[in-house]
Coordinates of C-alpha atoms in Angstrom, one line a residue:
X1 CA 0.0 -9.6 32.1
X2 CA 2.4 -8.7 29.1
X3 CA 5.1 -6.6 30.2
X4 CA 6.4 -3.7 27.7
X5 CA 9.7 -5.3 25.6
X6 CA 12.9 -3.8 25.1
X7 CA 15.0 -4.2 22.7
X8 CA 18.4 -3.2 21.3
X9 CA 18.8 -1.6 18.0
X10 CA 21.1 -4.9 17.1
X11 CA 18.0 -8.0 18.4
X12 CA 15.7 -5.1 16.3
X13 CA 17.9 -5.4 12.8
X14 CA 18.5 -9.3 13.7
X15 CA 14.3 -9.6 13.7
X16 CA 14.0 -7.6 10.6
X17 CA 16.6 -9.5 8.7
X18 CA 15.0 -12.8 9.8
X19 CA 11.3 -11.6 8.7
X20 CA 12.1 -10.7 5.8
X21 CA 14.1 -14.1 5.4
X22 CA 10.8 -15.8 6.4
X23 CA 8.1 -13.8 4.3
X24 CA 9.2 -15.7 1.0
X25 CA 8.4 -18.8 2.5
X26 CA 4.6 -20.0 1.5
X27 CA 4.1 -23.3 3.7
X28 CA 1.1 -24.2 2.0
X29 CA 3.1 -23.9 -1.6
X30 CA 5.2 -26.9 -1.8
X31 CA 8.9 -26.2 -2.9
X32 CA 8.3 -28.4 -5.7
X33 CA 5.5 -26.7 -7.2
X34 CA 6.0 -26.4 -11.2
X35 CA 6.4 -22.6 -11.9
X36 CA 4.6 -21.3 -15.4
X37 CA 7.0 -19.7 -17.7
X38 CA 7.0 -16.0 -17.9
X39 CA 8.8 -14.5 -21.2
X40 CA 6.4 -11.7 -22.3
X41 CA 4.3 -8.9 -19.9
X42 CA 1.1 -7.3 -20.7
X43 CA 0.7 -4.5 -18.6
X44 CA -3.2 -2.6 -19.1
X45 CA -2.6 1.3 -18.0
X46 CA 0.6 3.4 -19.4
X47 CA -0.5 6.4 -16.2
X48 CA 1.9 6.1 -13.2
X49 CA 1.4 2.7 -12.2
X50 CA 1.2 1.1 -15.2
X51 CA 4.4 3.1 -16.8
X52 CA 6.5 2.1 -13.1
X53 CA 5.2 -1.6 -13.1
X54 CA 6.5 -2.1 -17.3
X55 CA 9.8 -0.4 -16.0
X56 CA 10.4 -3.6 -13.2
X57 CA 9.9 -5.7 -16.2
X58 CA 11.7 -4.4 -18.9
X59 CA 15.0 -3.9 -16.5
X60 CA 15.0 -7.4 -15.3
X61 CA 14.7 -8.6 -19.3
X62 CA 11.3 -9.4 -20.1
X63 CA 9.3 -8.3 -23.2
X64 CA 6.7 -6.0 -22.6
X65 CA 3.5 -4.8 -23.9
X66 CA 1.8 -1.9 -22.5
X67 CA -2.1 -1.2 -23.3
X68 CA -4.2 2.3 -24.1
X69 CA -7.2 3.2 -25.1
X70 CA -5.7 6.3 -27.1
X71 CA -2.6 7.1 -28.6
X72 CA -2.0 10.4 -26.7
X73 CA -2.3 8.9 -23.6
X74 CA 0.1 5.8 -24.9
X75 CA 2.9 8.3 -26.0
X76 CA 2.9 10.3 -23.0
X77 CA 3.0 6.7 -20.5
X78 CA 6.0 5.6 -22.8
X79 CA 7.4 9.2 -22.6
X80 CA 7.8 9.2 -19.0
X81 CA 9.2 5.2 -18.9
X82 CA 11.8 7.0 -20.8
X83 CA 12.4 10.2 -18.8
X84 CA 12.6 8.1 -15.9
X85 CA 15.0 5.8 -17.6
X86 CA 17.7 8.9 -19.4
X87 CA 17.8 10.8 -15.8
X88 CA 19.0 7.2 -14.5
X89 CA 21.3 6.9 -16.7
X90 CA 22.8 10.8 -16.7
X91 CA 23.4 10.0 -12.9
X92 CA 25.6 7.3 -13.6
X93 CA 23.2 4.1 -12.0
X94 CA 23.6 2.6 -15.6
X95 CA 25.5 3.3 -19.2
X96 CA 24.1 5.2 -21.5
X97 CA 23.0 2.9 -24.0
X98 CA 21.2 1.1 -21.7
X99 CA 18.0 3.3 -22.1
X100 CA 17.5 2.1 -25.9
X101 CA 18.5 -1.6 -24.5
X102 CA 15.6 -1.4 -22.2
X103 CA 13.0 0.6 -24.3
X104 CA 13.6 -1.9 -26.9
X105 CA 11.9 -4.3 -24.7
X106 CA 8.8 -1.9 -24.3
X107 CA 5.7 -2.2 -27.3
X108 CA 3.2 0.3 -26.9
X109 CA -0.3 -1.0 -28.4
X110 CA -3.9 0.1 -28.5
X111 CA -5.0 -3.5 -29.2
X112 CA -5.4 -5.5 -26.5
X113 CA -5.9 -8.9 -29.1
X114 CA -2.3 -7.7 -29.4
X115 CA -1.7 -9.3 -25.7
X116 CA -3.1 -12.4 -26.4
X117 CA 0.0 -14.7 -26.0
X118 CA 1.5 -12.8 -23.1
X119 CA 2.5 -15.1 -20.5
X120 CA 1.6 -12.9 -17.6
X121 CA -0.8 -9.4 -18.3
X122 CA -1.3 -7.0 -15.2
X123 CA -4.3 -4.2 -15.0
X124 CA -3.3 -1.4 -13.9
X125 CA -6.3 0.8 -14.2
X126 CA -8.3 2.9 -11.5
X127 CA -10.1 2.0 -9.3
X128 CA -13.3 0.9 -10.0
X129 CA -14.6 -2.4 -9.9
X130 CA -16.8 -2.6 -13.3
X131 CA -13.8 -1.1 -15.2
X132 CA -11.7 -4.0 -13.8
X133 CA -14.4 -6.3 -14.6
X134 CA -15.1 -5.5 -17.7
X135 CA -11.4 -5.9 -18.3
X136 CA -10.9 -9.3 -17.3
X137 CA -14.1 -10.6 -18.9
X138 CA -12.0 -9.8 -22.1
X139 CA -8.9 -11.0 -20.8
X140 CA -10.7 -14.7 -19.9
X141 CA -12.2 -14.5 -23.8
X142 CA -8.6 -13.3 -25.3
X143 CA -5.7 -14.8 -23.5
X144 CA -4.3 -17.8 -24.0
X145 CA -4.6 -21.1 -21.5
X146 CA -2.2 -20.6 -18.8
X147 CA -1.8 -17.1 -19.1
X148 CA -1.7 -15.5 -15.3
X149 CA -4.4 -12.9 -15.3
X150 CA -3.2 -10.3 -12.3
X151 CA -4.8 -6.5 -11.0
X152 CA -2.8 -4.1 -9.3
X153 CA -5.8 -3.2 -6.9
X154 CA -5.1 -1.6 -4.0
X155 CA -8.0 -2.4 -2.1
X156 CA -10.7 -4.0 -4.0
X157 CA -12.2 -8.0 -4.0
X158 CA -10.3 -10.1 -6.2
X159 CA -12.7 -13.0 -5.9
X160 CA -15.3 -10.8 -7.4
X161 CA -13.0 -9.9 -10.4
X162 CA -12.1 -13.5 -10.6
X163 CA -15.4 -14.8 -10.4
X164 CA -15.9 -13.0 -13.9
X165 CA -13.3 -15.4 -15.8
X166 CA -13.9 -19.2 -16.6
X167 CA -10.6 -19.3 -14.8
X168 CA -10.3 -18.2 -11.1
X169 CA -7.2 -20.1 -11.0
X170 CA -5.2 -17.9 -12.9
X171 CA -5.8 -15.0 -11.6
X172 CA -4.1 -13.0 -8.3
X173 CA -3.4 -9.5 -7.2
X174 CA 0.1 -8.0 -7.8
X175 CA -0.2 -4.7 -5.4
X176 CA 3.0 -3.0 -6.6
X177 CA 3.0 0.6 -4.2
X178 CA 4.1 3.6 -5.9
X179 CA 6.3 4.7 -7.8
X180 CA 6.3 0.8 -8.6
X181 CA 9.9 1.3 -10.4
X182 CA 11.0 2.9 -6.9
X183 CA 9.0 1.6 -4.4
X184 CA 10.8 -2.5 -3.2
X185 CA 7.4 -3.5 -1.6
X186 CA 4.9 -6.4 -3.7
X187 CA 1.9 -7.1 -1.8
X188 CA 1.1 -10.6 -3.6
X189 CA -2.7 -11.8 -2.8
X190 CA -4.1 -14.9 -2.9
X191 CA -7.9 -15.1 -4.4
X192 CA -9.8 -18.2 -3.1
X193 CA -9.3 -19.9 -6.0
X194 CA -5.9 -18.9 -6.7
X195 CA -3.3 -22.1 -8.4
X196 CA -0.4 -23.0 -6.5
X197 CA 1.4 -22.4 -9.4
X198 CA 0.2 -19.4 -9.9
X199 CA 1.3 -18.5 -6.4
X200 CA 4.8 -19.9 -6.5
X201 CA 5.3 -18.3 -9.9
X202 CA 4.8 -14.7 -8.8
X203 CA 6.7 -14.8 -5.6
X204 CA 9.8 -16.5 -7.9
X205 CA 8.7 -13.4 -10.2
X206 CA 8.8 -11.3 -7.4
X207 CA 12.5 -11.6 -6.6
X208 CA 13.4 -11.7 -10.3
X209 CA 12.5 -7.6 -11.1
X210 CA 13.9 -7.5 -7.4
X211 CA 10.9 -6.8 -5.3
X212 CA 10.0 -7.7 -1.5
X213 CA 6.9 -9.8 -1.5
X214 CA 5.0 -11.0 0.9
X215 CA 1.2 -12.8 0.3
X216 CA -1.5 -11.9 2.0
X217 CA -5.6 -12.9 1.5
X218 CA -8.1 -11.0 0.0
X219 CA -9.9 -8.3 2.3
X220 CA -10.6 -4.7 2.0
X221 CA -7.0 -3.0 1.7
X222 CA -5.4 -6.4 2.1
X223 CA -2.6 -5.9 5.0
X224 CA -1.1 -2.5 4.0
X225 CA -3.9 -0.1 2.9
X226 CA -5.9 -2.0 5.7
X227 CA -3.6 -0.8 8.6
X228 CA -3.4 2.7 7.2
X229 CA -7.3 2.9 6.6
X230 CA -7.6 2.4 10.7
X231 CA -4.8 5.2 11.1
X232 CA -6.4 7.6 8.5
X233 CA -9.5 7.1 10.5
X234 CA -8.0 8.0 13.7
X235 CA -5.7 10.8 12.0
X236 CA -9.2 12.7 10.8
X237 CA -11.1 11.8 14.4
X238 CA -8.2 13.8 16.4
X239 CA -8.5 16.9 14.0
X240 CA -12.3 16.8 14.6
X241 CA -11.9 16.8 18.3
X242 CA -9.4 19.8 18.4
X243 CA -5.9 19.0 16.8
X244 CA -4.5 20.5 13.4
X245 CA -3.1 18.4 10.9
X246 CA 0.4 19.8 11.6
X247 CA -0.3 18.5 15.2
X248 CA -1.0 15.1 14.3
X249 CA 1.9 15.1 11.2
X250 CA 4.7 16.5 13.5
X251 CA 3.5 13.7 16.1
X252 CA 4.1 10.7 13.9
X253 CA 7.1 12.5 12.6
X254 CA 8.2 12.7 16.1
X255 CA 7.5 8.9 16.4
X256 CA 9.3 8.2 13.0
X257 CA 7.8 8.3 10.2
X258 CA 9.0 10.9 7.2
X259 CA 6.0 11.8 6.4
X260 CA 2.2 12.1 8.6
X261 CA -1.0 11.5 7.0
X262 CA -1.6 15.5 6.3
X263 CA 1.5 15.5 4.3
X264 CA 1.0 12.5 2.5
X265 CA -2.1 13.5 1.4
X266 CA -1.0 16.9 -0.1
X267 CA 2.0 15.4 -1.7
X268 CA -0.1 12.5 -3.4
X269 CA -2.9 15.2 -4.2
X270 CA -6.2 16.1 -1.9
X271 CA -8.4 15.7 -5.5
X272 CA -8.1 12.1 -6.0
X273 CA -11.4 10.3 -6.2
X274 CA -13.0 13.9 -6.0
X275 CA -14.7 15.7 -8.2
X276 CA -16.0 19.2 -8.1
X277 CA -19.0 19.8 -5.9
X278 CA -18.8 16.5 -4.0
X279 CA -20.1 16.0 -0.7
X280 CA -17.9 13.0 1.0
X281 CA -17.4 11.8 4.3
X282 CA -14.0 14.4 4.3
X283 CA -16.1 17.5 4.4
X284 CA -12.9 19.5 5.5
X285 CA -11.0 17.9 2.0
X286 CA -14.0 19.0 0.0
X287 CA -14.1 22.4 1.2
X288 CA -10.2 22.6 0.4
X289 CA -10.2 21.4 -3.1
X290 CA -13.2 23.6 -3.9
X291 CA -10.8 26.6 -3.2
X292 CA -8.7 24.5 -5.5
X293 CA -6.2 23.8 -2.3
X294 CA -5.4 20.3 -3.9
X295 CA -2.0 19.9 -2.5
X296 CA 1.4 20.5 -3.1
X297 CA 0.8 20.5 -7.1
X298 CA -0.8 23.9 -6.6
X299 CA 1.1 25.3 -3.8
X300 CA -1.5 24.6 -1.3
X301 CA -3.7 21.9 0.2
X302 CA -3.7 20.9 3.9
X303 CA -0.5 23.3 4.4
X304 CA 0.6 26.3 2.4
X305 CA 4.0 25.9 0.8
X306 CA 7.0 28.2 -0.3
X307 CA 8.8 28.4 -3.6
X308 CA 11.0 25.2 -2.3
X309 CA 7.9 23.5 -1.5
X310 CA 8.0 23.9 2.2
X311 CA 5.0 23.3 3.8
X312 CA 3.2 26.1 5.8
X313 CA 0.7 25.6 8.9
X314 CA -2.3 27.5 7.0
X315 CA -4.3 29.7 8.9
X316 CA -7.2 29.3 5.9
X317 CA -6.9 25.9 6.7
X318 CA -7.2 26.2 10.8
X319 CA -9.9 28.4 9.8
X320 CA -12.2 25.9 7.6
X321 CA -11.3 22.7 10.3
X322 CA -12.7 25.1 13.2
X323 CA -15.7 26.3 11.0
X324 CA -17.0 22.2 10.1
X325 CA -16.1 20.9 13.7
X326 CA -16.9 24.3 15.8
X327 CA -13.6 23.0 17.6
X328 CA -12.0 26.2 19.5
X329 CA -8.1 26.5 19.3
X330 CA -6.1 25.0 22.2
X331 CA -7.6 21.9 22.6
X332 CA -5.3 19.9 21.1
X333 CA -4.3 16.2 22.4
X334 CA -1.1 15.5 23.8
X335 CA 2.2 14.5 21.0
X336 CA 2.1 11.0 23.4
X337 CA -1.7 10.9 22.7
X338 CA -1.7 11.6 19.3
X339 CA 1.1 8.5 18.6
X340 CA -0.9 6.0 20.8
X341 CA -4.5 7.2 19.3
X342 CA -2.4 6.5 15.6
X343 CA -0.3 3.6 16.3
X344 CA -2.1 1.4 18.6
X345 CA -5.2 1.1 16.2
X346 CA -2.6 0.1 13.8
X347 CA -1.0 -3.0 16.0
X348 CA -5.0 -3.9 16.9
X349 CA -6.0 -4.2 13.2
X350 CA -2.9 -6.2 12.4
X351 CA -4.4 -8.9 15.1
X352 CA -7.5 -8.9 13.7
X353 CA -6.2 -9.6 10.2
X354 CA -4.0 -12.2 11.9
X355 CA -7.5 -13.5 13.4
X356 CA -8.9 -13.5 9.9
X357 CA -5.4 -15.7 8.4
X358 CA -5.3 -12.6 5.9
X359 CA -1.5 -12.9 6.7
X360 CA 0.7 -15.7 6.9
X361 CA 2.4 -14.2 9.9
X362 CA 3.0 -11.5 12.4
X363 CA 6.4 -10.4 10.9
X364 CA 4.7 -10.3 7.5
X365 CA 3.0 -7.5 8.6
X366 CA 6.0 -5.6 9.8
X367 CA 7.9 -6.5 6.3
X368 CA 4.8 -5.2 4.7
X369 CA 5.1 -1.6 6.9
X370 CA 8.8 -1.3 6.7
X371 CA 9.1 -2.0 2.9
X372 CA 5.8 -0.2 1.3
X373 CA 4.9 2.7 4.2
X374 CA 8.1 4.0 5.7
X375 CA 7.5 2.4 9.1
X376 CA 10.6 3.3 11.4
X377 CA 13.0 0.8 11.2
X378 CA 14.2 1.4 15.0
X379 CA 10.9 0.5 15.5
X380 CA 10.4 -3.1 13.7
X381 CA 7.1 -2.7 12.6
X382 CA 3.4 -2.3 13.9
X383 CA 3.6 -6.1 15.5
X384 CA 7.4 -6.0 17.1
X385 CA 6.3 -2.1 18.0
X386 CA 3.3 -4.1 20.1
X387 CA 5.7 -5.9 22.2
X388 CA 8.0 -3.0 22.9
X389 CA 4.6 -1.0 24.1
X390 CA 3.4 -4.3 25.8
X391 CA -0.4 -5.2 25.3
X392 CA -1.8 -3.6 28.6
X393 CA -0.9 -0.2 26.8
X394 CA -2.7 -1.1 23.4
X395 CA -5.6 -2.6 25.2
X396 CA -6.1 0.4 27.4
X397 CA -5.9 2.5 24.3
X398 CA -8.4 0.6 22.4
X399 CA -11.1 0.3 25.1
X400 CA -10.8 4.1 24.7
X401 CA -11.2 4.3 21.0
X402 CA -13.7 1.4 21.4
X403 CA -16.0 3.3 23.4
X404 CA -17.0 5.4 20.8
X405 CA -16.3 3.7 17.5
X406 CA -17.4 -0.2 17.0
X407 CA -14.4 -0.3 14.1
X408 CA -11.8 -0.1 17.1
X409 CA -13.2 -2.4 18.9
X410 CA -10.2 -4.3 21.2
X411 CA -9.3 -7.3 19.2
X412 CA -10.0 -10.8 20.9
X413 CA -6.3 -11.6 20.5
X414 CA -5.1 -8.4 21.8
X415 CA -7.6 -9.0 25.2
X416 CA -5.9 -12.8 25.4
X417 CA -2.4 -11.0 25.5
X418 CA -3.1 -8.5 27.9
X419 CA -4.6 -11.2 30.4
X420 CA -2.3 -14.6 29.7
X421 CA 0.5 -12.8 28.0
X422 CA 2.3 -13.5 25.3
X423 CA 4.1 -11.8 22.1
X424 CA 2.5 -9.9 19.4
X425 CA 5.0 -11.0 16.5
X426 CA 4.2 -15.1 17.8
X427 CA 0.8 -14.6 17.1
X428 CA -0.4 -17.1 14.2
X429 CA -3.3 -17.0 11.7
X430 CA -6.5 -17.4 13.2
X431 CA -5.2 -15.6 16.4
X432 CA -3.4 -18.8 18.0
X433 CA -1.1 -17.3 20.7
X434 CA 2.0 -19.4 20.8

C-alpha cells in the first residue's frame, strides 16, 4: 500500500530545483556529441507564434528571417515584434535603442528560396497536417544539407511530417507555448529518426534564447497538451453531469491554478478551430459562438464580463448547458470531487506516458506542468502531487472514471503502486517502479 506523502514547502522547492537541474540531461545524447552551428533562423508564420518564437531569437543575437505568403500579413507580424519590443523598452527592461538593435536582426520575406541557407528554419503555421507537409516537402527540396528542419506542432505526428523529407534526421519538434517571447517552457521532441546532433543542438539552443526544455517522444499532445487533453475531457464530463463551468474553474482555482479550463478557453478564444455552423463534439461551445459568445474578445463566451473584463457567471450560458444535457440546477459535484475527477486523470495519464518512454522521467513531467501550464508550485507537479495524494486515492478515483470511459482506464503502473508501493516521481520509462 502507498501511503499519502507529505512534504514541506522547503523538500517541495529542493525537488523542483533538482528536476529542473535533471531535465537538461539527455542520457542517450552523449556529452560529446558535435553540435551543428546555428547563425541564421528561418521562422515560417509572422501570426502570434511565429512573431513570439523570431523575438527568442533575435534577443539572444541570431539573424532572423521570418516567412509570409502576403505582405499584409508580413507587416502586421513584424508590427507587433515591434510593439512588443518599444513597450519593453518604455518600461525600462532594456534601453531604448535596443528595439532598432534587435529589429535589425529581423528580415521579413515572402520568398521562402530566401531561407535557403538558414542554419535552423521553424514552421510555425496552423494546424493542419497537409499544410505542414506541404511545407516541409519544400523545405527538404530548398534547404541546404545540415539545415535542422523543426515544427512548432502542438500536437500533431512528427514522424509523419518527417517521413515527407529525404532527411528524417534533421528534423524535430520545437513546441514553444504561447506567448513564445513570454512563456519559459520548450517542449523539444524527438521523431524516430531524429540525429543526436540534432537533439543536443536544440537543447544547447534551448538555454541560449533562455528557455526550459525538456524532450519528450512523439504522441498525440506529446507530454503537455496530452495531460491537459485528459483534464479537458473530464472538465466538459462534470458540466454534462450537473456542474457549471464556474463550478469546475473556481475548483481548480481553489486547488491552484490561476486560471480553470472555462477561463482559459474564453481568454484564448471559444472560435478557434470553429467555423460557423459546425457541429463538433462541444455542442455547448458551438451553440455559444453561434450567438457570437467567443470569449473575452467580445465581452462574452463561457462567462459574461464587465468593462474591466471581469468575468460574470452567465445565466444565458447556465441556460444553454441545461438545455443540451437536460441537467437540472443543484446537482453539482462536490469542490473535493471536482479537483480529484481533474487532477487524478492528470497524474494517471502522466504513468501511461511514462509506460510509453514518451518522457525521459517522472520529474520531466512536473518541469513540463510548472513551466508551460501554471501548475501550483506548492504543489510540485502532477507526478510529486501523486505521492502527496498517495496512489490508493488516484486508483480509487480512476476505477470510478474507468467505469464509464475506456480513456481513463487505471494505468498498469498506477495499479502496481497502489498494491506494492512505491513513488510516483521514481517511476522510469516503460513503467519500471524503482
Amino acid at each position: 500500500m502507498t501511503q499519502a506523502r507529505e512534504m514541506t514547502p522547503e523538500q517541495v522547492s529542493a525537488y523542483i530545483a533538482e528536476s529542473g537541474r535533471n531535465a537538461w540531461d539527455v542520457p542517450d545524447v552523449p556529452a560529446s556529441t558535435p553540435r551543428r552551428t546555428i547563425k541564421t533562423v528561418g521562422i515560417i508564420g509572422a501570426g502570434t507564434m511565429g512573431g513570439g518564437i523570431s523575438m527568442n531569437f533575435a534577443t539572444a543575437g541570431f539573424e532572423v528571417r521570418i516567412l509570409e505568403t502576403k505582405q499584409e500579413a508580413l507587416d502586421r507580424g513584424i508590427g507587433v515584434v515591434r510593439g512588443n519590443y518599444q513597450r519593453s523598452a518604455d518600461k525600462g527592461r532594456f534601453p531604448q535603442d535596443e528595439v532598432e538593435t534587435r529589429m535589425s536582426r529581423i528580415q521579413g520575406t515572402l520568398d521562402m528560396e530566401s531561407l535557403a541557407d538558414c542554419d535552423l528554419v521553424i514552421e510555425a503555421v496552423f494546424e493542419d497536417m497537409d499544410i505542414k507537409k506541404k511545407i516541409f516537402t519544400d523545405l527538404d527540396r530548398i534547404m541546404k544539407p545540415g539545415a535542422i528542419l523543426a515544427t512548432n506542432t502542438s500536437a500533431l505526428n512528427i514522424d509523419e511530417i518527417a517521413s515527407v523529407t529525404s532527411r528524417p534526421g534533421d528534423v524535430i519538434g520545437l513546441h514553444f507555448f504561447s506567448p513564445a517571447n513570454v512563456m519559459k517552457l520548450l517542449e523539444i521532441v524527438r521523431a524516430d529518426k531524429t540525429a543526436d546532433d540534432v537533439i543536443a543542438t536544440c537543447m544547447d539552443l534551448a538555454r541560449t534564447i533562455n528557455k526550459i526544455a525538456v524532450l519528450v517522444g512523439v504522441c498525440p499532445g506529446f507530454v503537455g497538451n496530452r495531460i491537459l487533453f485528459a483534464r479537458q475531457a473530464q472538465a466538459q464530463k462534470l458540466v454534462n453531469a450537473g456542474a457549471m463551468p464556474w463550478d469546475v474553474d473556481a475548483a481548480l482555482n481553489a486547488f491552484g491554478f490561476r486560471m480553470g479550463p472555462y477561463q482559459m478557453s474564453d481568454l484564448a478564444g471559444l472560435d478557434i478551430g470553429w467555423k460557423k455552423g459546425a457541429k463538433t463534439a462541444n455542442p455547448i461551445r458551438d451553440a455559444l459562438c453561434e450567438l457570437d459568445r467567443r470569449g473575452q474578445k467580445t465581452g462574452a463566451g463561457y462567462y459574461d464580463y464587465d468593462e474591466s473584463r471581469k468575468p460574470i457567471p452567465s445565466e444565458v450560458t447556465a441556460g444553454i448547458i441545461r438545455e443540451i444535457t437536460g441537467v437540472t440546477e443543484g446537482s453539482a459535484p462536490s469542490q473535493d470531487e471536482i479537483i480529484a475527477t481533474c487532477i487524478h486523470p492528470m497524474i494517471n495519464e502522466g504513468l501511461k506516458i511514462l509506460e510509453e518512454k514518451m518522457a525521459q522521467r517522472a520529474s520531466d513531467i512536473d518541469i513540463v506542468w510548472l513551466n508551460g501550464y501554471g501548475w501550483p508550485a506548492d504543489k510540485g507537479g502532477p507526478m510529486l502531487y501523486g505521492d502527496m495524494v498517495g496512489a490508493d486515492k488516484v486508483l480509487a478515483t480512476m476505477e470510478r472514471l474507468g467505469a464509464e470511459d475506456d480513456r481513463f482506464k487505471p494505468a498498469a503502473t498506477l495499479k502496481r503502486l497502489a498494491k506494492d508501493g512505491g513513488r510516483f516521481t521514481e517511476v522510469q520509462p516503460g513503467g519500471v517502479v524503482a
